[in-house]
């Protein structure tokens, strides 16, 4: 039996809060810090299960990493300093960890095997194996899924690669392998996906340029050099509270210190197009990443057609957006979002099933859904299918429900948002954690 949430209707959100550090940036700080020369200090690190899986994998390959709370010191071993792990590397639930590590390990002189939990073992890996193998690596999958078996000792060559899907994980794997390749690695068609890897590599002295068409060229030879990194709050974690705030923050809810990288801002744009009252205050830069405080107030949301072009900019926020759409008057159409079926769960199927279980009206489509919103939900029982973002999104659905929302299988919330239940309660949600 796993942990569950019982969320009662009638919650009101308000006050000031911060959310934990950005997951994508925390993974990259560890991974790039590990292969950099010198010591990197990371502040605001997300000590979630996913990032701790990356940390354990790097330690298993001989990287010295010290952690005290959210402060981490990474003693980089340099590009060629990793040592073979004693056994398979277990990346738990984390697609980012397995795919980015695959890029680094493709260029090592030793063999590696990468595995994960039941969800990760079902996720598509041919999308990283194919470009890495085109670079001369030897990466095998099991019918396109993990385990990834990587044969070391291959001399990689830079390639000119056009991404078939807008995926930051695939783009990052190719760029990281490019650090070990002969010649220039070029990645195209990646404009829409998050660019934290590019920003961090440039900050660490790697010769990486992005031209006006979004084409990335990495020339190996320089860097990465260690640097100190301040991780902003994760906009993907703030998203649950942005949606909750639209539904129930009469006096406003302020979320401080949130990362506002332009490649992540889809959720704010979509909510604003639905009529959300969100303002950004205190904009600033932390290193190369923009940061600000978000203020959200109760808003009357209306349904919209979400443009497919913005889907990659909000790829992790669709579970929360489905709940916003259920609250919005009229129809919200999600199209061009087939990638959602390949996340920690099939997020189209699981969100459709969950909204229906609460009494909502939704039509499932191969690449999205049509959500008929505006009516209050009845409440009911949700199976999160072990998906952290599904569980947290349905916690917010209690704000528009007449009866309680029980959410099963919430352990994995700790993969991205340790402390969610406590923060949600402090913000005003009537949420009880029921022990196994
Ligand atoms: C991530 C990229 C996204 C996102 C994931 C984190 C990253 O995946 O869904 O949660 O840190 O690079 P894709 O790049 O596969 O879309």
Coordinates of N, CA and C in Angstrom, one line a residue, residues 129-360:
X129 N 18.8 6.6 -28.2 CA 19.8 5.6 -28.7 C 20.1 5.9 -30.2
X130 N 19.1 6.3 -31.0 CA 19.3 6.5 -32.4 C 20.3 7.6 -32.7
X131 N 20.2 8.9 -32.2 CA 21.2 9.9 -32.5 C 22.6 9.5 -31.9
X132 N 22.6 8.9 -30.7 CA 23.9 8.6 -30.1 C 24.6 7.5 -31.0
X133 N 23.8 6.6 -31.4 CA 24.4 5.5 -32.3 C 24.9 6.2 -33.6
X134 N 24.2 7.2 -34.1 CA 24.6 7.8 -35.3 C 25.9 8.6 -35.1
X135 N 26.2 8.9 -33.9 CA 27.5 9.6 -33.5 C 28.6 8.5 -33.4
X136 N 28.3 7.2 -33.5 CA 29.3 6.2 -33.3 C 29.2 5.5 -32.0
X137 N 28.3 5.9 -31.2 CA 28.1 5.2 -29.9 C 27.5 3.8 -30.1
X138 N 27.6 3.0 -29.0 CA 26.9 1.7 -29.1 C 25.9 1.7 -27.9
X139 N 24.7 2.0 -28.2 CA 23.6 2.1 -27.1 C 22.5 1.1 -27.6
X140 N 22.3 0.1 -26.7 CA 21.2 -0.8 -27.0 C 20.1 -0.6 -26.1
X141 N 18.9 -0.8 -26.6 CA 17.7 -0.7 -25.7 C 17.0 -2.1 -25.7
X142 N 16.0 -2.3 -24.9 CA 15.2 -3.5 -24.9 C 13.9 -3.2 -25.6
X143 N 13.8 -3.5 -26.9 CA 12.6 -3.1 -27.7 C 12.3 -1.7 -27.5
X144 N 13.3 -0.8 -27.6 CA 13.1 0.6 -27.5 C 13.0 1.2 -26.1
X145 N 13.0 0.4 -25.1 CA 12.9 0.8 -23.7 C 14.1 0.5 -22.9
X146 N 14.3 0.9 -21.7 CA 15.4 0.5 -20.8 C 15.2 -1.0 -20.6
X147 N 16.3 -1.7 -20.1 CA 17.6 -1.2 -19.8 C 18.3 -0.6 -21.0
X148 N 19.1 0.4 -20.8 CA 20.0 0.9 -21.8 C 21.4 0.3 -21.5
X149 N 21.9 -0.4 -22.5 CA 23.3 -1.0 -22.4 C 24.2 -0.2 -23.3
X150 N 25.2 0.4 -22.7 CA 26.1 1.3 -23.4 C 27.5 0.7 -23.4
X151 N 28.0 0.5 -24.6 CA 29.3 -0.1 -24.8 C 30.3 1.0 -24.9
X152 N 31.2 1.1 -23.9 CA 32.2 2.2 -23.9 C 33.3 2.0 -25.0
X153 N 34.2 2.9 -25.0 CA 35.4 2.8 -25.8 C 35.2 3.2 -27.3
X154 N 34.0 3.8 -27.6 CA 33.8 4.2 -29.0 C 34.2 5.6 -29.3
X155 N 34.9 5.9 -30.4 CA 35.2 7.3 -30.7 C 34.0 8.0 -31.3
X156 N 33.4 8.9 -30.7 CA 32.2 9.6 -31.2 C 32.6 10.7 -32.2
X157 N 31.7 10.9 -33.2 CA 31.8 11.9 -34.2 C 30.7 12.9 -34.1
X158 N 30.9 14.2 -34.2 CA 29.9 15.2 -34.2 C 28.9 14.9 -35.4
X159 N 27.6 15.1 -35.1 CA 26.6 14.9 -36.2 C 25.8 16.2 -36.4
X160 N 25.1 16.2 -37.5 CA 24.1 17.3 -37.7 C 22.7 16.7 -37.5
X161 N 22.1 16.9 -36.4 CA 20.9 16.1 -36.1 C 19.7 17.0 -36.0
X162 N 18.6 16.6 -36.7 CA 17.3 17.3 -36.6 C 16.4 16.5 -35.7
X163 N 16.0 17.1 -34.6 CA 15.2 16.4 -33.6 C 13.8 16.0 -34.2
X164 N 13.4 14.7 -34.1 CA 12.1 14.4 -34.6 C 11.0 14.8 -33.6
X165 N 11.3 14.9 -32.3 CA 10.3 15.4 -31.4 C 11.0 16.6 -30.6
X166 N 10.1 17.5 -30.2 CA 10.7 18.6 -29.4 C 11.0 18.1 -28.0
X167 N 12.2 17.6 -27.8 CA 12.5 17.0 -26.5 C 13.8 17.6 -26.0
X168 N 13.8 18.3 -24.9 CA 15.0 18.8 -24.3 C 15.9 17.7 -23.8
X169 N 15.3 16.5 -23.5 CA 16.2 15.4 -23.0 C 17.0 14.8 -24.1
X170 N 16.4 14.7 -25.3 CA 17.1 14.2 -26.4 C 18.1 15.2 -26.9
X171 N 17.7 16.4 -27.0 CA 18.7 17.5 -27.4 C 19.9 17.5 -26.4
X172 N 19.6 17.4 -25.1 CA 20.7 17.4 -24.1 C 21.6 16.2 -24.3
X173 N 21.0 15.1 -24.5 CA 21.8 13.8 -24.6 C 22.8 14.0 -25.8
X174 N 22.3 14.5 -26.9 CA 23.2 14.7 -28.1 C 24.3 15.7 -27.8
X175 N 23.9 16.8 -27.1 CA 24.9 17.9 -26.8 C 26.0 17.3 -25.9
X176 N 25.5 16.6 -24.9 CA 26.5 16.1 -23.9 C 27.5 15.1 -24.6
X177 N 26.9 14.2 -25.4 CA 27.8 13.3 -26.2 C 28.7 14.1 -27.1
X178 N 28.2 15.3 -27.6 CA 29.1 16.1 -28.4 C 30.3 16.6 -27.7
X179 N 30.3 16.7 -26.4 CA 31.5 17.1 -25.6 C 32.6 16.1 -25.8
X180 N 32.2 14.8 -26.1 CA 33.2 13.8 -26.3 C 33.5 13.4 -27.7
X181 N 32.9 14.2 -28.7 CA 33.0 13.8 -30.1 C 34.1 14.5 -30.8
X182 N 34.5 14.0 -31.9 CA 35.4 14.7 -32.8 C 34.5 15.6 -33.7
X183 N 34.9 16.9 -33.8 CA 34.1 17.8 -34.7 C 32.9 18.4 -34.0
X184 N 32.2 19.2 -34.9 CA 31.1 20.0 -34.4 C 29.8 19.1 -34.3
X185 N 29.1 19.3 -33.2 CA 27.7 18.7 -33.1 C 26.7 19.8 -33.3
X186 N 25.8 19.5 -34.3 CA 24.7 20.5 -34.6 C 23.4 19.9 -34.3
X187 N 22.5 20.6 -33.6 CA 21.2 20.2 -33.3 C 20.2 21.2 -33.8
X188 N 19.2 20.7 -34.6 CA 18.2 21.6 -35.2 C 16.8 21.2 -34.7
X189 N 15.9 22.1 -35.0 CA 14.5 21.9 -34.7 C 14.2 21.8 -33.2
X190 N 15.0 22.5 -32.4 CA 14.8 22.3 -31.0 C 14.3 23.6 -30.4
X191 N 13.9 24.6 -31.2 CA 13.5 25.9 -30.6 C 12.6 25.8 -29.5
X192 N 11.7 24.9 -29.5 CA 10.6 25.0 -28.5 C 10.9 24.3 -27.2
X193 N 11.9 23.5 -27.1 CA 12.1 22.8 -25.8 C 13.0 23.5 -24.8
X194 N 12.9 23.2 -23.6 CA 13.7 24.0 -22.5 C 15.2 24.0 -22.8
X195 N 15.8 25.1 -22.5 CA 17.2 25.3 -23.0 C 18.2 25.4 -21.8
X196 N 17.9 24.8 -20.7 CA 18.8 24.9 -19.5 C 20.2 24.3 -19.8
X197 N 20.2 23.2 -20.6 CA 21.5 22.6 -20.9 C 22.4 23.6 -21.6
X198 N 21.8 24.2 -22.7 CA 22.6 25.2 -23.5 C 23.1 26.3 -22.6
X199 N 22.2 26.9 -21.7 CA 22.6 28.0 -20.9 C 23.8 27.6 -20.0
X200 N 23.6 26.4 -19.4 CA 24.7 26.0 -18.4 C 26.0 25.7 -19.1
X201 N 25.9 25.0 -20.2 CA 27.2 24.7 -20.9 C 27.9 26.0 -21.3
X202 N 27.1 27.0 -21.8 CA 27.8 28.3 -22.2 C 28.4 28.9 -20.9
X203 N 27.6 28.9 -19.8 CA 28.2 29.5 -18.6 C 29.5 28.8 -18.2
X204 N 29.6 27.5 -18.5 CA 30.7 26.7 -18.0 C 31.9 26.8 -19.0
X205 N 31.7 27.7 -20.0 CA 32.9 27.9 -20.9 C 32.9 27.0 -22.1
X206 N 31.9 26.2 -22.3 CA 31.8 25.3 -23.5 C 31.5 26.2 -24.8
X207 N 32.1 25.9 -25.9 CA 31.9 26.7 -27.1 C 30.6 26.2 -27.7
X208 N 29.5 26.8 -27.3 CA 28.2 26.5 -27.8 C 27.5 27.8 -28.3
X209 N 27.0 27.7 -29.5 CA 26.3 28.9 -30.0 C 24.9 28.5 -30.5
X210 N 24.0 29.4 -30.4 CA 22.6 29.2 -30.9 C 22.3 30.3 -31.9
X211 N 22.1 29.9 -33.1 CA 21.9 31.0 -34.1 C 20.4 31.5 -34.1
X212 N 20.2 32.5 -35.0 CA 18.9 33.1 -35.0 C 17.7 32.2 -35.4
X213 N 18.0 31.0 -36.0 CA 17.0 30.0 -36.3 C 16.9 29.0 -35.2
X214 N 17.6 29.1 -34.1 CA 17.6 28.2 -33.0 C 18.5 27.0 -33.2
X215 N 19.3 27.0 -34.3 CA 20.2 25.9 -34.5 C 21.4 26.0 -33.5
X216 N 21.7 24.9 -32.9 CA 22.7 24.8 -31.8 C 24.0 24.2 -32.4
X217 N 25.1 24.8 -32.2 CA 26.4 24.2 -32.6 C 27.3 24.2 -31.4
X218 N 27.8 23.0 -31.2 CA 28.7 22.8 -30.0 C 30.1 22.3 -30.6
X219 N 31.1 23.0 -30.3 CA 32.5 22.6 -30.7 C 33.2 22.2 -29.5
X220 N 33.6 20.9 -29.5 CA 34.3 20.4 -28.3 C 35.7 21.0 -28.1
X221 N 36.2 20.9 -26.9 CA 37.6 21.3 -26.7 C 37.7 22.2 -25.5
X222 N 36.8 23.1 -25.3 CA 36.9 24.1 -24.2 C 35.8 23.7 -23.1
X223 N 36.2 23.7 -21.8 CA 35.2 23.5 -20.7 C 34.8 22.0 -20.7
X224 N 33.8 21.7 -19.9 CA 33.1 22.6 -18.9 C 34.0 22.9 -17.7
X225 N 33.9 24.2 -17.3 CA 34.6 24.6 -16.0 C 33.6 24.7 -14.9
X226 N 34.0 24.3 -13.7 CA 33.1 24.4 -12.6 C 32.6 25.8 -12.4
X227 N 31.4 25.9 -11.8 CA 30.8 27.2 -11.5 C 29.8 27.1 -10.4
X228 N 29.5 28.2 -9.7 CA 28.5 28.1 -8.7 C 27.1 28.4 -9.3
X229 N 26.1 27.6 -8.9 CA 24.8 27.7 -9.5 C 23.8 27.9 -8.5
X230 N 22.9 28.9 -8.7 CA 21.7 29.1 -7.9 C 20.5 28.6 -8.6
X231 N 19.8 27.6 -8.0 CA 18.7 27.0 -8.7 C 17.4 27.7 -8.3
X232 N 16.7 28.3 -9.3 CA 15.4 29.0 -8.9 C 14.3 28.0 -8.6
X233 N 13.2 28.5 -8.0 CA 12.0 27.6 -7.8 C 11.5 27.1 -9.1
X234 N 10.9 25.9 -9.0 CA 10.5 25.2 -10.2 C 9.1 25.7 -10.7
X235 N 9.0 26.3 -11.8 CA 7.8 26.8 -12.4 C 6.8 25.6 -12.5
X236 N 7.3 24.4 -12.8 CA 6.4 23.3 -13.0 C 5.8 22.9 -11.6
X237 N 6.4 23.2 -10.5 CA 5.8 22.9 -9.2 C 4.9 24.1 -8.8
X238 N 5.3 25.3 -9.2 CA 4.5 26.5 -8.9 C 3.1 26.3 -9.7
X239 N 3.1 25.6 -10.8 CA 2.0 25.5 -11.7 C 0.7 25.0 -11.0
X240 N 0.9 24.1 -10.0 CA -0.3 23.5 -9.3 C -0.9 24.7 -8.5
X241 N -0.1 25.5 -7.9 CA -0.6 26.6 -7.1 C -1.1 27.8 -8.0
X242 N -0.5 27.9 -9.2 CA -1.1 28.9 -10.1 C -2.5 28.5 -10.5
X243 N -2.7 27.2 -10.8 CA -4.1 26.8 -11.1 C -5.0 26.9 -9.8
X244 N -4.4 26.4 -8.7 CA -5.2 26.5 -7.4 C -5.6 27.9 -7.1
X245 N -4.6 28.8 -7.4 CA -4.9 30.3 -7.1 C -6.0 30.8 -8.0
X246 N -6.0 30.4 -9.2 CA -7.1 30.9 -10.1 C -8.4 30.4 -9.6
X247 N -8.4 29.3 -9.0 CA -9.7 28.7 -8.5 C -10.1 29.2 -7.2
X248 N -9.1 29.6 -6.3 CA -9.5 29.9 -4.9 C -8.6 30.8 -4.2
X249 N -8.0 31.7 -4.8 CA -7.1 32.7 -4.0 C -7.8 34.1 -4.1
X250 N -8.8 34.3 -3.2 CA -9.6 35.6 -3.3 C -8.7 36.8 -3.1
X251 N -7.8 36.6 -2.1 CA -6.9 37.8 -1.8 C -5.6 37.7 -2.4
X252 N -5.4 36.7 -3.3 CA -4.1 36.5 -4.0 C -3.2 35.6 -3.3
X253 N -2.4 34.9 -4.1 CA -1.4 34.0 -3.6 C -0.1 34.4 -4.3
X254 N 1.0 34.5 -3.5 CA 2.3 34.9 -4.1 C 3.3 33.8 -4.0
X255 N 3.9 33.5 -5.1 CA 4.9 32.4 -5.1 C 6.2 33.0 -5.5
X256 N 7.1 33.0 -4.5 CA 8.4 33.8 -4.7 C 9.5 33.0 -5.3
X257 N 10.3 33.7 -6.1 CA 11.6 33.1 -6.6 C 11.4 32.0 -7.5
X258 N 10.5 32.2 -8.5 CA 10.3 31.1 -9.5 C 11.1 31.3 -10.8
X259 N 11.6 30.3 -11.3 CA 12.4 30.3 -12.6 C 11.4 30.7 -13.7
X260 N 11.8 31.7 -14.5 CA 10.9 32.2 -15.6 C 11.6 32.1 -17.0
X261 N 12.4 31.0 -17.2 CA 13.1 30.8 -18.4 C 12.0 30.8 -19.5
X262 N 12.2 31.6 -20.6 CA 11.2 31.7 -21.7 C 10.7 30.3 -22.3
X263 N 11.6 29.3 -22.2 CA 11.2 28.0 -22.8 C 10.3 27.2 -21.8
X264 N 10.0 27.9 -20.7 CA 9.1 27.2 -19.7 C 7.8 27.9 -19.5
X265 N 7.6 29.1 -20.2 CA 6.5 30.0 -19.8 C 5.2 29.6 -20.3
X266 N 5.1 28.5 -21.1 CA 3.8 28.1 -21.7 C 2.6 28.1 -20.7
X267 N 2.8 27.6 -19.5 CA 1.7 27.5 -18.6 C 1.1 28.9 -18.3
X268 N 2.0 29.9 -18.1 CA 1.5 31.2 -17.8 C 0.8 31.8 -18.9
X269 N 1.3 31.6 -20.1 CA 0.6 32.1 -21.3 C -0.7 31.5 -21.5
X270 N -0.8 30.2 -21.3 CA -2.1 29.5 -21.5 C -3.1 29.9 -20.5
X271 N -2.7 30.0 -19.2 CA -3.6 30.4 -18.2 C -4.1 31.8 -18.4
X272 N -3.2 32.7 -18.9 CA -3.6 34.1 -19.1 C -4.6 34.1 -20.3
X273 N -4.3 33.3 -21.3 CA -5.3 33.3 -22.4 C -6.7 32.8 -22.0
X274 N -6.7 32.0 -20.9 CA -7.9 31.5 -20.3 C -8.6 32.5 -19.4
X275 N -7.9 33.6 -19.2 CA -8.4 34.7 -18.3 C -7.8 34.8 -16.9
X276 N -6.7 34.1 -16.7 CA -6.1 34.1 -15.4 C -5.5 35.4 -15.0
X277 N -5.6 35.8 -13.8 CA -5.0 37.0 -13.3 C -3.7 36.7 -12.6
X278 N -2.6 36.7 -13.4 CA -1.3 36.4 -12.9 C -0.4 37.6 -13.2
X279 N 0.3 38.0 -12.2 CA 1.3 39.1 -12.5 C 2.7 38.7 -12.0
X280 N 3.7 39.2 -12.7 CA 5.1 38.8 -12.4 C 5.7 40.1 -11.7
X281 N 6.3 39.9 -10.5 CA 6.9 41.0 -9.8 C 8.4 40.7 -9.6
X282 N 9.1 41.7 -9.3 CA 10.5 41.5 -8.9 C 11.3 40.6 -9.8
X283 N 11.2 40.9 -11.1 CA 12.0 40.2 -12.1 C 13.5 40.4 -11.9
X284 N 14.3 39.3 -12.0 CA 15.7 39.5 -11.9 C 16.4 38.3 -12.6
X285 N 17.7 38.3 -12.7 CA 18.5 37.2 -13.3 C 19.2 36.5 -12.2
X286 N 19.2 35.2 -12.2 CA 20.1 34.5 -11.3 C 21.0 33.7 -12.2
X287 N 22.3 34.1 -12.4 CA 23.1 33.5 -13.4 C 22.5 33.8 -14.8
X288 N 22.3 32.8 -15.6 CA 21.7 33.0 -16.9 C 20.2 32.7 -16.9
X289 N 19.6 32.4 -15.7 CA 18.2 32.1 -15.7 C 17.4 33.2 -15.1
X290 N 16.3 33.7 -15.8 CA 15.4 34.7 -15.3 C 14.6 34.1 -14.2
X291 N 14.3 35.0 -13.2 CA 13.5 34.6 -12.0 C 12.6 35.7 -11.7
X292 N 11.5 35.4 -11.0 CA 10.5 36.4 -10.5 C 9.6 35.9 -9.5
X293 N 8.8 36.8 -8.9 CA 7.7 36.4 -8.0 C 6.4 36.4 -8.8
X294 N 5.6 35.4 -8.5 CA 4.3 35.3 -9.2 C 3.2 35.6 -8.3
X295 N 2.2 36.5 -8.7 CA 1.0 36.7 -7.9 C -0.2 36.3 -8.7
X296 N -1.0 35.4 -8.1 CA -2.2 34.9 -8.8 C -3.4 35.2 -8.0
X297 N -4.5 35.5 -8.6 CA -5.7 35.8 -7.9 C -6.9 35.0 -8.6
X298 N -7.9 34.8 -7.8 CA -9.1 34.0 -8.3 C -9.5 34.7 -9.6
X299 N -9.8 33.9 -10.6 CA -10.1 34.4 -11.9 C -11.3 33.6 -12.5
X300 N -12.1 34.3 -13.3 CA -13.1 33.4 -14.0 C -12.5 32.9 -15.3
X301 N -12.2 31.7 -15.4 CA -11.5 31.1 -16.5 C -12.5 30.8 -17.6
X302 N -12.0 30.9 -18.8 CA -12.8 30.4 -20.0 C -12.0 29.5 -20.8
X303 N -12.7 28.5 -21.5 CA -12.0 27.5 -22.3 C -11.4 28.1 -23.5
X304 N -10.3 27.6 -24.0 CA -9.6 28.0 -25.2 C -9.2 26.8 -26.0
X305 N -8.8 27.1 -27.3 CA -8.0 26.1 -28.1 C -6.6 26.3 -27.8
X306 N -5.9 25.4 -27.2 CA -4.5 25.6 -26.8 C -3.7 25.4 -28.1
X307 N -2.9 26.4 -28.6 CA -2.2 26.2 -29.8 C -1.1 25.1 -29.7
X308 N -1.1 24.2 -30.6 CA -0.1 23.1 -30.6 C 1.4 23.6 -30.4
X309 N 1.6 24.7 -31.0 CA 3.0 25.2 -30.9 C 3.5 25.5 -29.5
X310 N 2.5 25.8 -28.6 CA 3.0 26.1 -27.2 C 3.0 24.8 -26.3
X311 N 2.6 23.7 -26.9 CA 2.6 22.5 -26.1 C 4.0 22.2 -25.4
X312 N 5.1 22.2 -26.2 CA 6.4 21.8 -25.6 C 6.8 22.8 -24.5
X313 N 6.3 24.1 -24.6 CA 6.6 25.1 -23.6 C 5.9 24.9 -22.3
X314 N 4.9 23.9 -22.3 CA 4.1 23.7 -21.1 C 4.0 22.2 -20.9
X315 N 5.0 21.4 -21.4 CA 4.8 20.0 -21.5 C 4.5 19.3 -20.2
X316 N 5.1 19.8 -19.1 CA 4.8 19.1 -17.8 C 3.6 19.7 -17.1
X317 N 3.0 20.7 -17.6 CA 2.0 21.4 -16.9 C 0.6 21.0 -17.3
X318 N 0.5 20.1 -18.3 CA -0.9 19.7 -18.8 C -1.8 19.0 -17.8
X319 N -1.2 18.2 -16.9 CA -2.1 17.7 -15.8 C -2.8 18.8 -15.1
X320 N -2.0 19.9 -14.7 CA -2.6 21.0 -14.0 C -3.6 21.8 -14.9
X321 N -3.2 21.9 -16.2 CA -4.0 22.7 -17.1 C -5.4 21.9 -17.4
X322 N -5.4 20.6 -17.3 CA -6.6 19.9 -17.5 C -7.6 20.3 -16.3
X323 N -7.1 20.5 -15.1 CA -7.9 20.8 -14.0 C -8.4 22.3 -14.2
X324 N -7.5 23.2 -14.7 CA -7.9 24.5 -15.0 C -9.0 24.5 -16.0
X325 N -8.9 23.6 -17.0 CA -9.9 23.6 -18.1 C -11.2 23.0 -17.6
X326 N -11.2 22.1 -16.6 CA -12.4 21.6 -16.0 C -13.2 22.8 -15.3
X327 N -12.4 23.7 -14.7 CA -13.0 24.8 -14.0 C -13.5 25.9 -15.0
X328 N -12.9 25.9 -16.2 CA -13.2 27.1 -17.1 C -14.5 26.9 -17.8
X329 N -15.2 28.0 -18.1 CA -16.5 27.9 -18.8 C -16.2 27.5 -20.2
X330 N -17.0 26.7 -20.8 CA -16.9 26.3 -22.2 C -15.8 25.2 -22.4
X331 N -15.4 25.1 -23.7 CA -14.6 24.0 -24.1 C -13.1 24.4 -24.1
X332 N -12.2 23.5 -23.6 CA -10.8 23.7 -23.9 C -10.3 22.5 -24.7
X333 N -9.7 22.8 -25.8 CA -9.2 21.8 -26.8 C -7.7 21.7 -26.7
X334 N -7.2 20.5 -26.4 CA -5.8 20.2 -26.3 C -5.5 19.3 -27.6
X335 N -4.6 19.8 -28.5 CA -4.3 19.1 -29.6 C -2.7 19.1 -29.8
X336 N -2.2 18.2 -30.6 CA -0.8 18.2 -30.8 C 0.0 17.8 -29.6
X337 N -0.6 17.1 -28.7 CA 0.1 16.8 -27.4 C 0.3 15.3 -27.2
X338 N 0.5 14.6 -28.3 CA 0.7 13.1 -28.2 C 1.8 12.8 -27.2
X339 N 2.8 13.6 -27.1 CA 4.0 13.4 -26.2 C 3.5 13.1 -24.8
X340 N 2.4 13.7 -24.4 CA 1.9 13.5 -23.0 C 1.7 12.0 -22.7
X341 N 1.5 11.2 -23.8 CA 1.3 9.7 -23.5 C 2.6 9.0 -23.1
X342 N 3.7 9.7 -23.3 CA 5.0 9.1 -23.0 C 5.7 9.6 -21.8
X343 N 4.9 10.2 -20.9 CA 5.5 10.8 -19.7 C 5.5 9.7 -18.5
X344 N 5.5 10.1 -17.3 CA 5.6 9.2 -16.2 C 4.4 8.3 -16.2
X345 N 3.3 8.8 -16.7 CA 2.1 7.9 -17.1 C 1.6 8.4 -18.4
X346 N 0.6 7.7 -19.0 CA 0.0 8.3 -20.2 C -0.9 9.4 -19.7
X347 N -0.4 10.6 -19.7 CA -1.1 11.7 -19.1 C -2.4 12.1 -19.7
X348 N -2.6 11.7 -21.0 CA -3.9 12.0 -21.6 C -4.9 11.0 -21.0
X349 N -4.6 9.8 -21.1 CA -5.6 8.7 -20.6 C -5.8 8.9 -19.1
X350 N -4.8 9.2 -18.3 CA -5.0 9.2 -16.9 C -5.7 10.4 -16.4
X351 N -5.5 11.6 -17.1 CA -6.2 12.8 -16.7 C -7.7 12.7 -17.2
X352 N -7.9 12.1 -18.4 CA -9.3 12.0 -18.8 C -10.0 11.1 -17.8
X353 N -9.4 9.9 -17.5 CA -10.1 9.0 -16.6 C -10.3 9.7 -15.2
X354 N -9.4 10.4 -14.7 CA -9.5 11.1 -13.4 C -10.6 12.1 -13.4
X355 N -10.6 13.0 -14.4 CA -11.7 14.0 -14.5 C -13.1 13.3 -14.6
X356 N -13.1 12.3 -15.3 CA -14.4 11.6 -15.4 C -14.8 11.0 -14.1
X357 N -13.8 10.4 -13.3 CA -14.1 9.8 -12.0 C -14.7 10.9 -11.1
X358 N -14.3 12.2 -11.3 CA -14.8 13.2 -10.4 C -16.2 13.8 -10.9
X359 N -16.6 13.3 -12.1 CA -17.9 13.8 -12.6 C -17.7 14.8 -13.8
X360 N -16.5 15.0 -14.2 CA -16.2 15.9 -15.3 C -16.6 15.3 -16.7

